[in-house]
Short mmCIF file of C-alpha atoms in Angstrom, two decimals:
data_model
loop_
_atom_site.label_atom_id
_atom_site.label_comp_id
_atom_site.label_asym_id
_atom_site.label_seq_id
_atom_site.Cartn_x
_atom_site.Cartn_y
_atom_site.Cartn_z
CA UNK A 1040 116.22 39.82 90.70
CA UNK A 1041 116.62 43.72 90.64
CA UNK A 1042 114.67 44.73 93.96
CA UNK A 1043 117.75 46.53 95.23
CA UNK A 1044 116.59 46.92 99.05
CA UNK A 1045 119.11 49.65 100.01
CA UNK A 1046 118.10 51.75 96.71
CA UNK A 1047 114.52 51.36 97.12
CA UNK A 1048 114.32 52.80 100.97
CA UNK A 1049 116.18 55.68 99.32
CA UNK A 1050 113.63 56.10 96.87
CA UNK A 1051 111.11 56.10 99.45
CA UNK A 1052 112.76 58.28 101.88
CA UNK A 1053 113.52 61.31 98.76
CA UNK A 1054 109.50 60.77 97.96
CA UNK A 1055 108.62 61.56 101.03
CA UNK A 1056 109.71 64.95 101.35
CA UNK A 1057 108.18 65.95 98.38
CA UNK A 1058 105.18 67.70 97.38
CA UNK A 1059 105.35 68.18 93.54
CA UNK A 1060 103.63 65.52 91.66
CA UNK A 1061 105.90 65.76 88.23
CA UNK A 1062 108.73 65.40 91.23
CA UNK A 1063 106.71 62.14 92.39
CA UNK A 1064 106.73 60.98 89.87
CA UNK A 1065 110.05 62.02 87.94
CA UNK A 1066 111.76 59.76 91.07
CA UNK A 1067 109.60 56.82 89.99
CA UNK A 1068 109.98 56.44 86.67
CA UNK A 1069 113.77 57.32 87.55
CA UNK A 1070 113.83 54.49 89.85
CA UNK A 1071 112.29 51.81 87.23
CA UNK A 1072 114.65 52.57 84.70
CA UNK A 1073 117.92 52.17 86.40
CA UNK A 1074 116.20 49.06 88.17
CA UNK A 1075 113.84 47.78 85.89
CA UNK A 1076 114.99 49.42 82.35
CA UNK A 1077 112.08 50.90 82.10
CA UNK A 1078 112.04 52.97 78.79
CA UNK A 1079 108.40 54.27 78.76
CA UNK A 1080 105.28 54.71 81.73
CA UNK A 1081 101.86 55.19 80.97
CA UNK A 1082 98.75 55.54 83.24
CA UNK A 1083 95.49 54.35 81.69
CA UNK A 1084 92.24 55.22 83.43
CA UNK A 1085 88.91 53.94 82.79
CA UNK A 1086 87.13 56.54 85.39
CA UNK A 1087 84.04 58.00 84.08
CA UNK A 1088 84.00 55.41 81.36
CA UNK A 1089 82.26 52.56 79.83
CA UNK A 1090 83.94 49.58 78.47
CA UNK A 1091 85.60 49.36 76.36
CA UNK A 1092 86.96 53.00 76.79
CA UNK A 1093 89.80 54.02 78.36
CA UNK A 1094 92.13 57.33 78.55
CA UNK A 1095 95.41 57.81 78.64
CA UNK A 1096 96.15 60.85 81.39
CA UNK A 1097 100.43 60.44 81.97
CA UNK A 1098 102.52 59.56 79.34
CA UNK A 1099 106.38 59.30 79.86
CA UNK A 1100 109.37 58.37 77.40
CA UNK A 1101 112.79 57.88 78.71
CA UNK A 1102 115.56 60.39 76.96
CA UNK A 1103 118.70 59.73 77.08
CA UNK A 1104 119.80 62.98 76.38
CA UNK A 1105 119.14 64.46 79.82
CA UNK A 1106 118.53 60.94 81.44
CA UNK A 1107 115.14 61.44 82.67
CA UNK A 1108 111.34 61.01 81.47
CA UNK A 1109 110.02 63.23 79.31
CA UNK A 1110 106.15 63.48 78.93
CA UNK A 1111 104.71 62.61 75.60
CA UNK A 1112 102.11 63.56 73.48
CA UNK A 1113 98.67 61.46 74.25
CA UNK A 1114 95.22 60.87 73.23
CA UNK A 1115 91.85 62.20 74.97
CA UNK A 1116 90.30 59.07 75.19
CA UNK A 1117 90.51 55.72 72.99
CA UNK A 1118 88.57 52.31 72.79
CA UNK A 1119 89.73 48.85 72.60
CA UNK A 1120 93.13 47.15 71.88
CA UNK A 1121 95.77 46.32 74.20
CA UNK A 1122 95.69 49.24 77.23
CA UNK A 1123 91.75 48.09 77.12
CA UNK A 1124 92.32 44.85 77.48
CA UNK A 1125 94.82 45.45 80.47
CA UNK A 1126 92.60 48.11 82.22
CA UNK A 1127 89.45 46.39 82.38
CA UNK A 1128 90.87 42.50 82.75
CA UNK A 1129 92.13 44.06 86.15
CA UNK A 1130 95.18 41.62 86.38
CA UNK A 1131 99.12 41.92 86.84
CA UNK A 1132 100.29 40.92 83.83
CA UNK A 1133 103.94 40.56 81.97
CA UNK A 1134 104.36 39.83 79.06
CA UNK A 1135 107.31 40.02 76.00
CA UNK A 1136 107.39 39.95 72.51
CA UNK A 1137 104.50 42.44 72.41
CA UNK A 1138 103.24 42.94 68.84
CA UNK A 1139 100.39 45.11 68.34
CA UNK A 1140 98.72 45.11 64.71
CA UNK A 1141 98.36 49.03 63.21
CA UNK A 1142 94.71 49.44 63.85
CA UNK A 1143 95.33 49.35 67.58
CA UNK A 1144 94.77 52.79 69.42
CA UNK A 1145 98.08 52.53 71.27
CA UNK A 1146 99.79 51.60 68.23
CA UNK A 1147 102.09 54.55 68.04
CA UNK A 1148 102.88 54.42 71.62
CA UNK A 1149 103.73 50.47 72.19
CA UNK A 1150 105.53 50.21 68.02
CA UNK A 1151 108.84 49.41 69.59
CA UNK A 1152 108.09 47.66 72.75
CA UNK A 1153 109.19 44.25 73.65
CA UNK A 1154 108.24 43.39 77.31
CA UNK A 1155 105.36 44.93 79.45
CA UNK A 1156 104.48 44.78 82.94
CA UNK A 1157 101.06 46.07 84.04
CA UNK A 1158 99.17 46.47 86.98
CA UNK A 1159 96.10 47.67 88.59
CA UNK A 1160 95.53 50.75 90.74
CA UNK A 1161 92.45 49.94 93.50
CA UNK A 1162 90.17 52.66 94.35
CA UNK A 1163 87.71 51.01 97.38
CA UNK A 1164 88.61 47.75 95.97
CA UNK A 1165 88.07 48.52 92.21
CA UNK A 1166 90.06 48.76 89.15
CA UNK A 1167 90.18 52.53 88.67
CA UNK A 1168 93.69 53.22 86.98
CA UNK A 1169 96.54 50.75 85.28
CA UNK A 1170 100.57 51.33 85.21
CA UNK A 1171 102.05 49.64 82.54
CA UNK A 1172 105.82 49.89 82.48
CA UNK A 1173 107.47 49.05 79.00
CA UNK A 1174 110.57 48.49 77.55
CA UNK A 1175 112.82 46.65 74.77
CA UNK A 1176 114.28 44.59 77.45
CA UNK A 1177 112.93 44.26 80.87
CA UNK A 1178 115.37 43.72 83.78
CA UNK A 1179 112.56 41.65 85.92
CA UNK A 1180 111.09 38.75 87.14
CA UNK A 1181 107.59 37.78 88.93
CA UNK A 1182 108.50 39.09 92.31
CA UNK A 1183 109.83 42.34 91.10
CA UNK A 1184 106.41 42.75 89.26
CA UNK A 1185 104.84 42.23 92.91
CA UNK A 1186 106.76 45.17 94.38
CA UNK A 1187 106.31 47.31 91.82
CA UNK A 1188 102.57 46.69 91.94
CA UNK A 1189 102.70 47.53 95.22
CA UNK A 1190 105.10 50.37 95.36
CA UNK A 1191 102.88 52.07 91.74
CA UNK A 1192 99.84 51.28 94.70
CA UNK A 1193 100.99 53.30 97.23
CA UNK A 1194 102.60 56.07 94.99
CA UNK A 1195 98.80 56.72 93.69
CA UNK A 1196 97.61 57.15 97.31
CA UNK A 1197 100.61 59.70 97.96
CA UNK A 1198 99.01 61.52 94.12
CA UNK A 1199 95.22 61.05 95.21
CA UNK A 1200 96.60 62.63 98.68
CA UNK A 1201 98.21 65.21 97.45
CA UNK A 1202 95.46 66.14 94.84
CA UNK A 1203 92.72 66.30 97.50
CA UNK A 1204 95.75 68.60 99.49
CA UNK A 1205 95.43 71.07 96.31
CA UNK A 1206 91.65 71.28 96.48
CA UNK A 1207 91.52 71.85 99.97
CA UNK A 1208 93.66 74.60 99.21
CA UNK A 1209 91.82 76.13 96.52
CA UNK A 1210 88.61 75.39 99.15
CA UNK A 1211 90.18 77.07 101.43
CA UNK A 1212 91.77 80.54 99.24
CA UNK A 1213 88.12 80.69 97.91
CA UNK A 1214 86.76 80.38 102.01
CA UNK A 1215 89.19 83.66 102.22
CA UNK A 1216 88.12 85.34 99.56
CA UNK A 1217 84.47 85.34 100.94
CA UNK A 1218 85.64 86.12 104.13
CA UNK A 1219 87.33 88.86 103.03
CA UNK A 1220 83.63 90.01 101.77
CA UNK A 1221 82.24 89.73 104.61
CA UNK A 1222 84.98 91.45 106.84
CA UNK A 1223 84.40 94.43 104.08
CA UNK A 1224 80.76 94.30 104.73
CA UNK A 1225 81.25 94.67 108.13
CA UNK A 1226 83.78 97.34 108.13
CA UNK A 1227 80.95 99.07 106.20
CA UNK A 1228 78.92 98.88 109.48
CA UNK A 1229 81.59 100.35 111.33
CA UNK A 1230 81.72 104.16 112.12
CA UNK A 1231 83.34 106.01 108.99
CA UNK A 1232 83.34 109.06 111.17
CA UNK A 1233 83.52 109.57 115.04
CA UNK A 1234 81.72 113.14 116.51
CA UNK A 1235 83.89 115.04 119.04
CA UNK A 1236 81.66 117.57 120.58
CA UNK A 1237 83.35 120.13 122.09
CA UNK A 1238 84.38 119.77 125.68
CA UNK A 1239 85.81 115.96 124.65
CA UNK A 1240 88.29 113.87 122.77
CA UNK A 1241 87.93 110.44 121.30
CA UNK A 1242 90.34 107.66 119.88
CA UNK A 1243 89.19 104.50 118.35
CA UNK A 1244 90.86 101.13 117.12
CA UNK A 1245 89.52 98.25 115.92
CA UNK A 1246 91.74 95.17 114.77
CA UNK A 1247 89.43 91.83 113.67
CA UNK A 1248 91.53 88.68 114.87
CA UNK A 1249 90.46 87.08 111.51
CA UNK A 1250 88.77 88.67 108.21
CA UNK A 1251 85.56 89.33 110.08
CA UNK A 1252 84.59 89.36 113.67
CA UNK A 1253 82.54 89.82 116.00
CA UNK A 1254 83.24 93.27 117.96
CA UNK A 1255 81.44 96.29 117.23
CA UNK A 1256 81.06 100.24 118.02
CA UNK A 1257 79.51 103.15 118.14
CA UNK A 1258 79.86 106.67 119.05
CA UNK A 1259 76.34 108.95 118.38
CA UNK A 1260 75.67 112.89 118.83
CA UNK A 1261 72.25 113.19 120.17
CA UNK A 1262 70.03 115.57 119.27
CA UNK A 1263 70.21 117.14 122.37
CA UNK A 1264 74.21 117.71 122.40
CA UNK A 1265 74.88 114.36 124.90
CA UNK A 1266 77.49 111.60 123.10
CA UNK A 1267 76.06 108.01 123.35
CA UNK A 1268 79.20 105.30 123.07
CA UNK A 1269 78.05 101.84 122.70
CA UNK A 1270 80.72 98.99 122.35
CA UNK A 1271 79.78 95.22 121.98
CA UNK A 1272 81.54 91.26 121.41
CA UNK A 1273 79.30 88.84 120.16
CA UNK A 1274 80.35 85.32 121.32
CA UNK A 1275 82.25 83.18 118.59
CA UNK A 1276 84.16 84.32 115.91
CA UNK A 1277 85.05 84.69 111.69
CA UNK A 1278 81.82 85.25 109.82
CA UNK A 1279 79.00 83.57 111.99
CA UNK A 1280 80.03 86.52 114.25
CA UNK A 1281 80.18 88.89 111.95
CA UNK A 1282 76.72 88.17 111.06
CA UNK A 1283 75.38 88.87 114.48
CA UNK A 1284 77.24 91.52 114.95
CA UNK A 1285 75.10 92.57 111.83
CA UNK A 1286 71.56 92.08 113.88
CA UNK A 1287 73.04 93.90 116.95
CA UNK A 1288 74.32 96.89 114.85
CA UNK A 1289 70.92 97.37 113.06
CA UNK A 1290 68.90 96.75 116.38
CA UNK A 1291 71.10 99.85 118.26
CA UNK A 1292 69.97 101.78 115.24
CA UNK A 1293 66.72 101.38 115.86
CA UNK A 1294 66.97 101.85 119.52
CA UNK A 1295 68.96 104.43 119.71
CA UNK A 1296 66.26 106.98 118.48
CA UNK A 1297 63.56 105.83 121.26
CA UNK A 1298 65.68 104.89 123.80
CA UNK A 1299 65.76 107.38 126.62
CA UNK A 1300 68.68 105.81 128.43
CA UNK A 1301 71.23 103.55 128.63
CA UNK A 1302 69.61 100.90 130.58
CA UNK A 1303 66.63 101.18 128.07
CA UNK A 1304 68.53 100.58 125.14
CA UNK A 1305 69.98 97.13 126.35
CA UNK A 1306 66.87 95.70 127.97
CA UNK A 1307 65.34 96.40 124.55
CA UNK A 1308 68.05 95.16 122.62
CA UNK A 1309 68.02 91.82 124.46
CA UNK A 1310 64.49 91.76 124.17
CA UNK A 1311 64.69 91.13 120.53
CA UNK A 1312 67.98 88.98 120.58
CA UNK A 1313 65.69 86.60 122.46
CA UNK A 1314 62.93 86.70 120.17
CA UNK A 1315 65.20 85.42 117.64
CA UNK A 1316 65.79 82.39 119.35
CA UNK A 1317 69.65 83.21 120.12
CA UNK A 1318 69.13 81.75 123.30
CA UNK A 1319 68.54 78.45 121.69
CA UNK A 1320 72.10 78.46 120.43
CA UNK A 1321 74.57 78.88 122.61
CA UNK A 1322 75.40 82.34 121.65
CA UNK A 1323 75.49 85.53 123.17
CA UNK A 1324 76.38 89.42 123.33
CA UNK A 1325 77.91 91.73 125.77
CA UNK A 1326 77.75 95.63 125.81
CA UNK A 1327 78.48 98.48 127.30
CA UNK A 1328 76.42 101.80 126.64
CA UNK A 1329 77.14 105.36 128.21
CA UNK A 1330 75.30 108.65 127.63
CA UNK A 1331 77.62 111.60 128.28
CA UNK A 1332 76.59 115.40 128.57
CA UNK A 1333 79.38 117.08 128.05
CA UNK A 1334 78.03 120.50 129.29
CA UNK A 1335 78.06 118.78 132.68
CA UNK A 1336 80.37 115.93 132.21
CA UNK A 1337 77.90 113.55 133.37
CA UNK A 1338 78.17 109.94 132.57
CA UNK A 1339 75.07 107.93 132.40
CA UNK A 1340 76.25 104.05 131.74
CA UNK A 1341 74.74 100.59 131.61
CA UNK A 1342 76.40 97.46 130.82
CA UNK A 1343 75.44 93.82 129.50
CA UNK A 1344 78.02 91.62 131.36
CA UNK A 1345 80.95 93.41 129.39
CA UNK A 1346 84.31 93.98 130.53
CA UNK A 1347 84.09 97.12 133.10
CA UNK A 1348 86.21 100.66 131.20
CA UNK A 1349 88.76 101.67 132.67
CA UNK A 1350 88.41 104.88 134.28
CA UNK A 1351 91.80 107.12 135.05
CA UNK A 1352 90.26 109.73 137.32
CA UNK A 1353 93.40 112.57 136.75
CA UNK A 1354 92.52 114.83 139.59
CA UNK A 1355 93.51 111.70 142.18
CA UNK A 1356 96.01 109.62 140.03
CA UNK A 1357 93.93 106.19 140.12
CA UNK A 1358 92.16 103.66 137.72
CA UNK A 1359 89.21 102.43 138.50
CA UNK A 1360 86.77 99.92 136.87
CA UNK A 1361 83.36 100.73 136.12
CA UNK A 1362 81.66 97.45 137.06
CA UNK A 1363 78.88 98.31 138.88
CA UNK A 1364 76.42 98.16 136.31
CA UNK A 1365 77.16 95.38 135.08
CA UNK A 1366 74.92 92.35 134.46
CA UNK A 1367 74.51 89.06 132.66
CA UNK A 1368 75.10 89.10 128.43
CA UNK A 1369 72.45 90.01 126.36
CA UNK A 1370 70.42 87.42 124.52
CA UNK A 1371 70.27 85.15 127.23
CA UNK A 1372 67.35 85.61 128.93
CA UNK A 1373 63.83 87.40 127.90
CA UNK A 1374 63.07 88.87 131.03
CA UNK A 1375 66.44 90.70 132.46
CA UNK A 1376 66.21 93.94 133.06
CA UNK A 1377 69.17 96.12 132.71
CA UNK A 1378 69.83 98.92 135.45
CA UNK A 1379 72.18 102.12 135.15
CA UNK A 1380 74.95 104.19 137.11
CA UNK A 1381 75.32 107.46 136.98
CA UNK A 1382 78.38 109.80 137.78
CA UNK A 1383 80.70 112.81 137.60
CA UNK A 1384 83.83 112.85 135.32
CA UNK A 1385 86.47 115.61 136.04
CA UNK A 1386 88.69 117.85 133.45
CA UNK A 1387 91.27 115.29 131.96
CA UNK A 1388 89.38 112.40 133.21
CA UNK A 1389 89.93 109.42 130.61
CA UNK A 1390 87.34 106.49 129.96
CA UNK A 1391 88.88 104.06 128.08
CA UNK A 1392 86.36 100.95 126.63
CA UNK A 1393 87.87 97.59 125.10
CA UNK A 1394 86.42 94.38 124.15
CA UNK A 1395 87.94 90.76 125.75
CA UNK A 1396 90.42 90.47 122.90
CA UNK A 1397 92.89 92.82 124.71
CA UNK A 1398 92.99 91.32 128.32
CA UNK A 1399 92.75 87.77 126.74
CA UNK A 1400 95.82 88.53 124.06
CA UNK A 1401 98.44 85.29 124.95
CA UNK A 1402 101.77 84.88 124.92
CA UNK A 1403 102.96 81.44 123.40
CA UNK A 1404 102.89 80.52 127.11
CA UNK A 1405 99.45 80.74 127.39
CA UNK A 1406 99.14 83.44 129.51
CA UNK A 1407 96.80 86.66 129.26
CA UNK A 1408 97.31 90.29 129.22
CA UNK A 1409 95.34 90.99 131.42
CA UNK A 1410 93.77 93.94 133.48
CA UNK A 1411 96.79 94.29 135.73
CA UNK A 1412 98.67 94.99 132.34
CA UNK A 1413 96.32 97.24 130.74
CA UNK A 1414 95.59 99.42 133.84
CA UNK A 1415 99.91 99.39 133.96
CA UNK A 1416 99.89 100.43 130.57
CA UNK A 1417 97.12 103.39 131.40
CA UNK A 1418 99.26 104.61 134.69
CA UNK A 1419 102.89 104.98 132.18
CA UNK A 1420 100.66 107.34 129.97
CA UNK A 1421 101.84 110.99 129.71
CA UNK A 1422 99.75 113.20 132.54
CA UNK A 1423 97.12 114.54 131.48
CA UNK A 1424 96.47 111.62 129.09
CA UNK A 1425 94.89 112.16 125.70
CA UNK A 1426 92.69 109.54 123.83
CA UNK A 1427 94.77 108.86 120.85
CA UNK A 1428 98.24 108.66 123.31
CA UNK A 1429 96.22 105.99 125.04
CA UNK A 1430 94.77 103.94 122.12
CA UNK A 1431 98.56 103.77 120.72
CA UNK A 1432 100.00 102.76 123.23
CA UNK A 1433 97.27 99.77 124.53
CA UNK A 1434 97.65 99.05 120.41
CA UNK A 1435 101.65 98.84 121.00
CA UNK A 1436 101.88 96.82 124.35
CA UNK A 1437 98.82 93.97 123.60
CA UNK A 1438 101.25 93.78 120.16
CA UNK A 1439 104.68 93.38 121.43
CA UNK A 1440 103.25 91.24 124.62
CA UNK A 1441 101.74 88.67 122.22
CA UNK A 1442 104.25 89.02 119.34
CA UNK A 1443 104.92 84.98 118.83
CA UNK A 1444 100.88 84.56 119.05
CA UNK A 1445 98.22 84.98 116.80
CA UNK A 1446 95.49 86.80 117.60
CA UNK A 1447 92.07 84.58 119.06
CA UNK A 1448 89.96 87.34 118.89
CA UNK A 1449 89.14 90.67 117.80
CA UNK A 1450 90.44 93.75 119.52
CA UNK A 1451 88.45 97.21 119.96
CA UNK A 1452 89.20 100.35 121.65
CA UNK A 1453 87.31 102.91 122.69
CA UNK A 1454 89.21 106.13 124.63
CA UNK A 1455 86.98 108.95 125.79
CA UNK A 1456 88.87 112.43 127.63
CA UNK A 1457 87.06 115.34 129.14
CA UNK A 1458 89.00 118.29 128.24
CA UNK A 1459 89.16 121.38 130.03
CA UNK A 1460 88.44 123.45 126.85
CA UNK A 1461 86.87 122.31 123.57
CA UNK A 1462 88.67 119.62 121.75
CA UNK A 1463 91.51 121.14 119.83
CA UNK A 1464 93.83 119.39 117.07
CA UNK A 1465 96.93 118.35 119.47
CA UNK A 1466 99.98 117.70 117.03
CA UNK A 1467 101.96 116.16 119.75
CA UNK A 1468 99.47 113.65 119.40
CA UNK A 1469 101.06 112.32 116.18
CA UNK A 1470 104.64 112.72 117.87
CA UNK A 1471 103.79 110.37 121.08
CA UNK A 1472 102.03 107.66 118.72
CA UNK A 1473 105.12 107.55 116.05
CA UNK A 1474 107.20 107.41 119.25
CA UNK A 1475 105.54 104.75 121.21
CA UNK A 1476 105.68 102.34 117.66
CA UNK A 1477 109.29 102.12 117.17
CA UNK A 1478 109.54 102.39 122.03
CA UNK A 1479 106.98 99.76 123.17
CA UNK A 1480 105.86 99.52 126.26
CA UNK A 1481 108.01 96.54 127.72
CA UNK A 1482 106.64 93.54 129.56
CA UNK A 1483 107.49 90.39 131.48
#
């Protein structure tokens, strides 16, 4: 008897860790040989054939050269003979003084083999696949032919595993691929340009937690000199989102050029998310709209159970949230009706807008950003704050806060600043941003 115990668990333990079938089995056939002296391995398969056909798809020949298997040239497919008789008489067998007459298929394979041992590989309790170990001189008996059956058994689970590993990868580049489509698509349906009227500034950033996502923005000259801002989260995320985010882009198009107000524009807008039935699925859209004139600095705003901005009033050095508009998510309900708020901004003022991914950035800890965070982030800015200053540094803090954890969700910012004169090109803009990349804002 050769079933050396202690070798064997080696065996097993070494095949474990790997991932390569030609590695798989290059241990194997290693294993049989100085076991079993093994001198050639073939697998015969009879998948997607009829009796009495059979292919041969690994073929292995011991060299003694460089002491391993070497693979060996094989046939397509072939019919009849020995290997048939094996494959489809779904047996073990072992047998010696094998003699094969020329006319058999596996002729050139099997002319100098003695002793065989063969076995079947099950697939849901059918012949699929035979190992047939051969050799001048076997080193074996009937119990050793009972191990290896079992051991060739589970080493074609550990190849069927690890083939169905490789599609799921392929599956899953070709998944990314399309993904990456769609997140192209919808950066597309993003603003390529962003009007600063005079008399404000405006920074944007917009980070998708996966290819595509579900946040989206706007910022609109009207035609009577007022800026309309929109920003929006669909619920859910990757391309499903995306899609929405789609409808609800095309729908504040539409809008936009009847809508007198605010208000208006999201009771319309919800209006037709409920009409397409989005109510019926579990899915659902917040917003936040503002009109602003800046000849008067008015803000006119409206919001669809969105995060409230983030308002740093400069004149009185405080933050406040602009939450009093605010009611339930759009595409829940035919019949809400969506009210407005109206007030003053002052010279310097900043309005900063941001979807859920930034206050619900974790840390591997599981715990959030937060408000508390972002309005400390907003009070460290530079006085009088600009837009792009502020965007950086949100950018740099949400970053460096969740720096061991992937982003769940998409991340958008909006930063609006009444200026005292009309918006100007500030090159200490570009300083402060560089600066705040390489000094982030730190936090516990």
């Amino acid at each position: 008897m050769m079933w050396d115990v202690d070798t064997t668990v080696t065996m097993m333990r070494v095949m474990s860790r790997m991932a390569n079938l030609d590695d798989l089995m290059g241990v194997f056939s290693g294993y049989v040989h100085s076991q079993f002296n093994v001198e050639r391995a073939l697998i015969v398969s009879r998948r997607d054939l009829e009796a009495p056909r059979y292919r041969i798809v690994r073929a292995e020949v011991w060299n003694n050269d460089d002491a391993r298997f070497r693979p060996c040239h094989t046939e397509q497919t072939a019919e009849g003979g020995l290997l048939a008789h094996l494959l489809y008489g779904s047996e073990l067998e072992w047998m010696t003084d094998v003699s094969l007459e020329p006319s058999d298929p596996a002729f050139a394979l099997l002319e100098d083999v003695r002793d065989l041992m063969a076995f079947p590989v099950f697939d849901e309790g059918e012949t699929s696949e035979m190992v047939i170990l051969l050799s001048s001189k076997l080193r074996a008996n009937q119990q050793d032919l009972c191990g290896l059956a079992m051991m060739s058994g589970l080493l074609d689970r550990a190849i069927k595993a690890q083939e169905m590993v490789r599609r799921v990868e392929e599956t899953k580049q070709e998944l990314d691929r399309e993904l990456q489509a769609t997140a192209n698509v919808q950066r597309w349906l993003l603003p390529s340009a962003i009007p600063i009227p005079a008399g404000v500034s405006i920074a944007t950033s917009y980070q998708p937690a996966r290819h595509a996502g579900g946040d989206y923005y706007t910022v609109t000259e009207l035609p009577d000199g007022r800026l309309g801002v929109l920003i929006a989260d669909v619920s859910g995320k990757g391309a499903p989102a995306a899609v929405l985010m789609a409808v609800v882009r095309t729908l504040v198009e539409v809008e936009r050029r009847r809508c007198a107000s605010p208000a208006t524009l999201l009771t319309n807008i919800n209006h037709h998310l409920v009409e397409l039935g989005l109510n019926n699925h579990g899915v659902f859209v917040t917003a936040f709209c503002g009109v602003i004139d800046p000849s008067t600095r008015q803000l006119t705003y409206s919001s669809a159970g969105h995060h409230a901005p983030r308002l740093i009033q400069f004149a009185d050095d405080q933050i406040v949230g602009l939450g009093d508009a605010r009611y339930q998510p759009l595409a829940l309900q035919m019949d809400t009706e969506y009210h407005q708020t109206e007030l003053t901004m002052q010279p310097n003022d900043l309005l900063m807008l941001y979807t859920d991914g930034i206050v619900e950035a974790r840390r591997t800890d599981g715990e959030f950003f937060g408000i508390g965070r972002l309005d400390q982030v907003l009070r460290q800015l530079p006085m009088p704050p600009t837009a792009h200053h502020a965007v950086a540094a949100i950018n740099s803090a949400v970053s460096h806060f969740s720096v061991n954890s992937a982003a769940i969700d998409d991340q958008t910012l909006i930063a609006l600043r009444i200026e005292q004169t009309p918006a100007e090109n500030d090159t200490d803009m570009v300083t402060m941003t560089d600066r705040l990349a390489t000094e982030p804002t730190q936090f516990e």
